[in-house]
Structure formats: C-alpha cells, structure tokens
mmCIF file of C-alpha atoms in Angstrom:
data_model
loop_
_atom_site.group_PDB
_atom_site.id
_atom_site.type_symbol
_atom_site.label_atom_id
_atom_site.label_comp_id
_atom_site.label_asym_id
_atom_site.label_seq_id
_atom_site.Cartn_x
_atom_site.Cartn_y
_atom_site.Cartn_z
ATOM 1 C CA MET A 1 -20.320 -9.198 -5.412
ATOM 2 C CA ILE A 2 -18.570 -10.778 -2.415
ATOM 3 C CA VAL A 3 -15.999 -13.316 -3.122
ATOM 4 C CA GLU A 4 -16.647 -16.757 -1.126
ATOM 5 C CA GLY A 5 -13.860 -17.367 1.429
ATOM 6 C CA ILE A 6 -12.704 -13.520 1.196
ATOM 7 C CA PRO A 7 -14.299 -11.456 4.183
ATOM 8 C CA ARG A 8 -16.110 -8.276 3.243
ATOM 9 C CA GLY A 9 -14.353 -5.278 3.925
ATOM 10 C CA PRO A 10 -12.225 -2.512 2.234
ATOM 11 C CA ARG A 11 -8.695 -3.220 1.264
ATOM 12 C CA LEU A 12 -5.801 -0.907 0.944
ATOM 13 C CA ALA A 13 -2.559 -0.987 -1.445
ATOM 14 C CA VAL A 14 0.481 0.884 -1.117
ATOM 15 C CA ASP A 15 2.985 1.730 -3.823
ATOM 16 C CA VAL A 16 6.334 2.215 -2.121
ATOM 17 C CA GLY A 17 8.951 4.808 -3.547
ATOM 18 C CA SER A 18 12.051 5.996 -2.330
ATOM 19 C CA VAL A 19 10.522 9.517 -1.864
ATOM 20 C CA ARG A 20 6.845 8.825 -1.989
ATOM 21 C CA VAL A 21 4.459 6.211 -0.835
ATOM 22 C CA GLY A 22 0.947 5.681 -2.841
ATOM 23 C CA LEU A 23 -2.086 4.891 -1.098
ATOM 24 C CA ALA A 24 -5.383 3.726 -2.488
ATOM 25 C CA ALA A 25 -8.470 1.764 -1.007
ATOM 26 C CA SER A 26 -11.393 -0.123 -2.330
ATOM 27 C CA ASP A 27 -14.965 -0.072 -1.437
ATOM 28 C CA PRO A 28 -16.191 -2.751 1.299
ATOM 29 C CA ASP A 29 -17.156 -5.243 -1.574
ATOM 30 C CA GLY A 30 -13.706 -5.038 -3.075
ATOM 31 C CA LEU A 31 -15.109 -4.004 -6.570
ATOM 32 C CA ILE A 32 -13.300 -0.576 -7.236
ATOM 33 C CA ALA A 33 -10.035 0.869 -6.324
ATOM 34 C CA THR A 34 -9.625 4.723 -5.642
ATOM 35 C CA PRO A 35 -6.931 6.932 -4.619
ATOM 36 C CA VAL A 36 -6.467 7.978 -1.049
ATOM 37 C CA ALA A 37 -3.124 9.968 -0.749
ATOM 38 C CA THR A 38 0.243 10.511 -1.590
ATOM 39 C CA LEU A 39 2.526 10.319 1.338
ATOM 40 C CA PRO A 40 5.999 11.659 1.651
ATOM 41 C CA ARG A 41 8.361 8.792 2.273
ATOM 42 C CA ASP A 42 9.822 8.853 6.116
ATOM 43 C CA ASN A 43 13.216 7.202 5.630
ATOM 44 C CA ARG A 44 14.201 8.217 8.952
ATOM 45 C CA ARG A 45 14.609 5.329 11.541
ATOM 46 C CA PRO A 46 11.812 6.192 14.011
ATOM 47 C CA PRO A 47 12.893 5.659 17.896
ATOM 48 C CA ALA A 48 11.894 2.358 19.384
ATOM 49 C CA GLY A 49 8.091 1.980 19.873
ATOM 50 C CA HIS A 50 7.439 4.842 17.332
ATOM 51 C CA LEU A 51 6.422 4.364 13.601
ATOM 52 C CA SER A 52 7.608 6.626 10.825
ATOM 53 C CA LYS A 53 5.149 9.157 9.594
ATOM 54 C CA ASP A 54 4.228 7.319 6.332
ATOM 55 C CA ILE A 55 3.632 4.132 8.206
ATOM 56 C CA ALA A 56 1.715 5.744 10.787
ATOM 57 C CA GLU A 57 -0.805 7.398 8.264
ATOM 58 C CA ILE A 58 -1.316 3.736 6.622
ATOM 59 C CA VAL A 59 -1.996 2.368 9.994
ATOM 60 C CA ARG A 60 -4.370 5.208 10.544
ATOM 61 C CA GLU A 61 -6.283 4.794 7.289
ATOM 62 C CA ALA A 62 -6.377 0.961 7.795
ATOM 63 C CA GLY A 63 -7.837 1.372 11.448
ATOM 64 C CA GLU A 64 -10.502 4.017 10.093
ATOM 65 C CA ARG A 65 -11.531 2.060 7.237
ATOM 66 C CA ARG A 66 -11.496 -1.381 8.853
ATOM 67 C CA ALA A 67 -9.262 -2.641 6.093
ATOM 68 C CA GLY A 68 -9.242 -6.490 5.630
ATOM 69 C CA CYS A 69 -6.060 -6.669 3.829
ATOM 70 C CA VAL A 70 -3.117 -4.365 2.848
ATOM 71 C CA TYR A 71 -1.497 -5.046 -0.704
ATOM 72 C CA VAL A 72 2.010 -3.705 -0.968
ATOM 73 C CA GLY A 73 3.305 -3.658 -4.684
ATOM 74 C CA LEU A 74 6.530 -5.527 -5.448
ATOM 75 C CA PRO A 75 8.682 -3.972 -8.270
ATOM 76 C CA ARG A 76 10.087 -6.670 -10.552
ATOM 77 C CA HIS A 77 11.855 -6.605 -13.632
ATOM 78 C CA LEU A 78 9.980 -7.444 -16.887
ATOM 79 C CA SER A 79 11.819 -10.772 -16.459
ATOM 80 C CA GLY A 80 10.390 -11.475 -13.282
ATOM 81 C CA ALA A 81 13.647 -11.040 -11.451
ATOM 82 C CA GLU A 82 14.028 -8.849 -8.369
ATOM 83 C CA GLY A 83 16.524 -6.064 -7.667
ATOM 84 C CA ALA A 84 17.197 -3.527 -5.043
ATOM 85 C CA SER A 85 13.693 -1.885 -5.429
ATOM 86 C CA SER A 86 12.214 -5.167 -4.292
ATOM 87 C CA GLU A 87 14.515 -5.627 -1.468
ATOM 88 C CA ALA A 88 13.381 -2.251 -0.228
ATOM 89 C CA ALA A 89 9.602 -2.984 -0.942
ATOM 90 C CA ARG A 90 9.899 -6.257 0.894
ATOM 91 C CA ALA A 91 11.664 -4.458 3.942
ATOM 92 C CA TYR A 92 8.771 -1.745 3.706
ATOM 93 C CA ALA A 93 6.088 -4.455 3.845
ATOM 94 C CA VAL A 94 7.529 -6.243 6.844
ATOM 95 C CA GLY A 95 7.459 -3.171 8.875
ATOM 96 C CA LEU A 96 4.080 -2.240 7.697
ATOM 97 C CA ALA A 97 2.920 -5.758 8.694
ATOM 98 C CA GLN A 98 4.280 -5.374 12.220
ATOM 99 C CA ALA A 99 2.455 -2.005 12.525
ATOM 100 C CA VAL A 100 -0.985 -3.045 11.001
ATOM 101 C CA ALA A 101 -1.230 -6.586 12.669
ATOM 102 C CA PRO A 102 -3.375 -8.421 12.655
ATOM 103 C CA ILE A 103 -4.399 -7.035 9.330
ATOM 104 C CA PRO A 104 -2.678 -9.072 6.878
ATOM 105 C CA VAL A 105 -0.193 -7.551 4.467
ATOM 106 C CA ARG A 106 0.595 -9.338 1.056
ATOM 107 C CA LEU A 107 3.291 -8.469 -1.735
ATOM 108 C CA VAL A 108 1.806 -8.349 -5.137
ATOM 109 C CA ASP A 109 3.465 -8.088 -8.631
ATOM 110 C CA GLU A 110 3.428 -4.364 -9.491
ATOM 111 C CA ARG A 111 5.301 -4.549 -12.874
ATOM 112 C CA MET A 112 4.244 -1.816 -15.163
ATOM 113 C CA SER A 113 1.964 -0.143 -12.432
ATOM 114 C CA THR A 114 3.717 3.145 -12.406
ATOM 115 C CA VAL A 115 3.845 3.172 -16.513
ATOM 116 C CA THR A 116 0.026 2.407 -16.585
ATOM 117 C CA ALA A 117 -0.631 5.355 -13.774
ATOM 118 C CA HIS A 118 1.182 7.695 -15.916
ATOM 119 C CA GLN A 119 -0.831 6.711 -19.154
ATOM 120 C CA ALA A 120 -4.041 6.955 -17.113
ATOM 121 C CA LEU A 121 -3.176 10.424 -15.811
ATOM 122 C CA GLN A 122 -2.006 11.530 -19.263
ATOM 123 C CA ALA A 123 -5.402 10.294 -20.735
ATOM 124 C CA SER A 124 -7.340 12.184 -17.886
ATOM 125 C CA GLY A 125 -5.711 15.366 -19.151
ATOM 126 C CA ARG A 126 -3.428 15.938 -16.135
ATOM 127 C CA SER A 127 -0.062 17.607 -17.345
ATOM 128 C CA GLY A 128 3.200 16.020 -16.965
ATOM 129 C CA ARG A 129 4.152 18.540 -14.222
ATOM 130 C CA ARG A 130 1.186 17.422 -12.063
ATOM 131 C CA HIS A 131 1.902 13.696 -12.515
ATOM 132 C CA ARG A 132 4.450 13.605 -9.803
ATOM 133 C CA GLN A 133 2.114 14.817 -7.153
ATOM 134 C CA VAL A 134 -0.390 11.878 -7.680
ATOM 135 C CA VAL A 135 1.366 9.109 -9.822
ATOM 136 C CA ASP A 136 2.237 7.122 -6.756
ATOM 137 C CA GLN A 137 -1.556 6.998 -5.482
ATOM 138 C CA ALA A 138 -2.612 6.232 -9.218
ATOM 139 C CA ALA A 139 -0.083 3.363 -9.265
ATOM 140 C CA ALA A 140 -1.362 2.146 -5.907
ATOM 141 C CA VAL A 141 -4.870 2.208 -7.632
ATOM 142 C CA VAL A 142 -3.442 0.086 -10.584
ATOM 143 C CA ILE A 143 -1.879 -2.570 -7.925
ATOM 144 C CA LEU A 144 -5.147 -2.583 -5.874
ATOM 145 C CA GLN A 145 -7.489 -2.894 -8.783
ATOM 146 C CA TYR A 146 -5.410 -5.974 -9.989
ATOM 147 C CA ALA A 147 -5.567 -7.557 -6.490
ATOM 148 C CA LEU A 148 -9.278 -7.057 -6.284
ATOM 149 C CA ASP A 149 -9.431 -8.579 -10.055
ATOM 150 C CA ALA A 150 -7.222 -11.563 -9.101
ATOM 151 C CA GLU A 151 -9.556 -12.139 -5.805
ATOM 152 C CA ARG A 152 -12.690 -12.476 -7.941
ATOM 153 C CA ALA A 153 -11.027 -14.456 -10.363
ATOM 154 C CA THR A 154 -9.567 -16.885 -8.210
ATOM 155 C CA GLY A 155 -11.496 -16.589 -4.953
ATOM 156 C CA ARG A 156 -8.204 -16.024 -2.909
ATOM 157 C CA ARG A 157 -6.171 -13.107 -2.028
ATOM 158 C CA PRO A 158 -3.302 -12.830 -4.615
ATOM 159 C CA GLY A 159 0.459 -12.342 -3.790
ATOM 160 C CA GLU A 160 2.719 -13.691 -1.131
ATOM 161 C CA PRO A 161 1.979 -13.055 2.678
ATOM 162 C CA VAL A 162 4.262 -11.088 4.814
ATOM 163 C CA ALA A 163 5.147 -12.584 8.043
ATOM 164 C CA VAL A 164 5.070 -10.482 11.024
ATOM 165 C CA GLU A 165 8.408 -10.579 13.102
ATOM 166 C CA HIS A 166 8.314 -9.353 16.401
ATOM 167 C CA ALA A 167 11.870 -9.264 18.340
ATOM 168 C CA ALA A 168 12.122 -10.627 21.914
ATOM 169 C CA GLY A 169 10.539 -8.277 24.450
ATOM 170 C CA GLU A 170 9.264 -6.060 21.722
ATOM 171 C CA ASP A 171 6.102 -3.828 22.194
ATOM 172 C CA ASP A 172 3.476 -3.672 19.593
ATOM 173 C CA ALA A 173 4.182 -0.178 18.102
ATOM 174 C CA SER A 174 0.904 -0.077 16.377
ATOM 175 C CA GLY A 175 -0.710 2.117 19.031
ATOM 176 C CA ALA A 176 1.831 4.908 18.049
ATOM 177 C CA ALA A 177 -0.015 5.988 14.919
ATOM 178 C CA GLY A 178 -1.170 9.421 13.901
ATOM 179 C CA SER A 179 -0.179 12.759 15.224
ATOM 180 C CA GLY A 180 -3.063 14.625 13.561
ATOM 181 C CA ASP A 181 -0.386 16.356 11.320
ATOM 182 C CA ASP A 182 -0.849 15.968 7.662
ATOM 183 C CA GLY A 183 2.895 16.483 6.942
ATOM 184 C CA GLY A 184 2.791 17.092 3.271
ATOM 185 C CA VAL A 185 0.195 14.571 2.529
ATOM 186 C CA THR A 186 -1.440 14.840 -0.867
ATOM 187 C CA ARG A 187 -5.128 13.548 -0.714
ATOM 188 C CA ALA A 188 -7.036 12.279 -3.545
#
C-alpha cells in the first residue's frame, strides 16, 4: 500500500543511546520495519570534514537503500516533558540531518520504545544477557513501525522535521562516509 503524498522508498529509524545506536529499515512500500544493526556510539568529535563512525554508517545505509526519510527517536518522559536524553537526541539528529541531506530527518516520540523492545525480545525467547546486543535495533524497529503506521493513518510523515544547518564556508561532509570497517557493528 502506497500512501498518497509520501514518495515510495525505504525509511530508516535510529534509536540513539549514549553507548549504542540502533538502526532499522523498512521495505520500499513502508509496510514493515526490520532491524539492521546496532552500532557502537562514536562520541568523539570528528575532524572537520569527517563524520563519526556511527553517523557514517547510517549515511552509507541511507545511500545504499535509497532511503526517503530517516526517523530519529526523541526520548521524552511519560509526562511528555523533555530532558537531557531528548537534548542529546536532538543534537544527534541535527548532525545526522547535515550528513544525509537532502534526505529528510524527522524526530518522532519514542516513549516506551526500549521497554517494548525488551518485552518483544523476551517473548521471542532471547536471554536477558543477549538483549543488550540487539535491544537498540529492536527499539529502532519499534520507532520505525510507529512512524510507518502513522504515515498510513494520516497520509503525512509524523514527527517534527530537523533543519539542516550549515555554517558559513562549511563543506558538505556527507561524502566522507564509510571506511569499509565494521568497527563493532552488530548486524540483524
């Protein structure tokens, strides 16, 4: 089923954590979300013109899959208020938006996505010890499936768009992606 007004093509979702980043992708029709990888979070500030390893991997996946949109989970408290994790996710989304431009990046509410992911992993028979390796990509699946369902229900992309901000004289760093090194990536 193609949603009128939303171009056909895969979508990606990112669950941003302080240690790991989960990545999920959809089919071209945007029907179902599947896990892609758990990436180690590269918190080092890369040199000018370069991308962190995790963002470079997301850029590579977006390009290879010809993604039409990237959703980034925005963690909020149950009350809807935002905290330090929300601020970190927003900052990550801005950096990602700059790297994947012109692919749009949107922030979507991810309340309870990790809890839902843990429950799904437990129901599938995964031991608690093995959850850590895949819970981030499972949470990204939850985030993406929510976004896909919202697209179908409303005919619009959910969430808030992330503006691409370029500093004066800044080169487009999106071509710096990929070194061919998996660097600790856990694939689905």
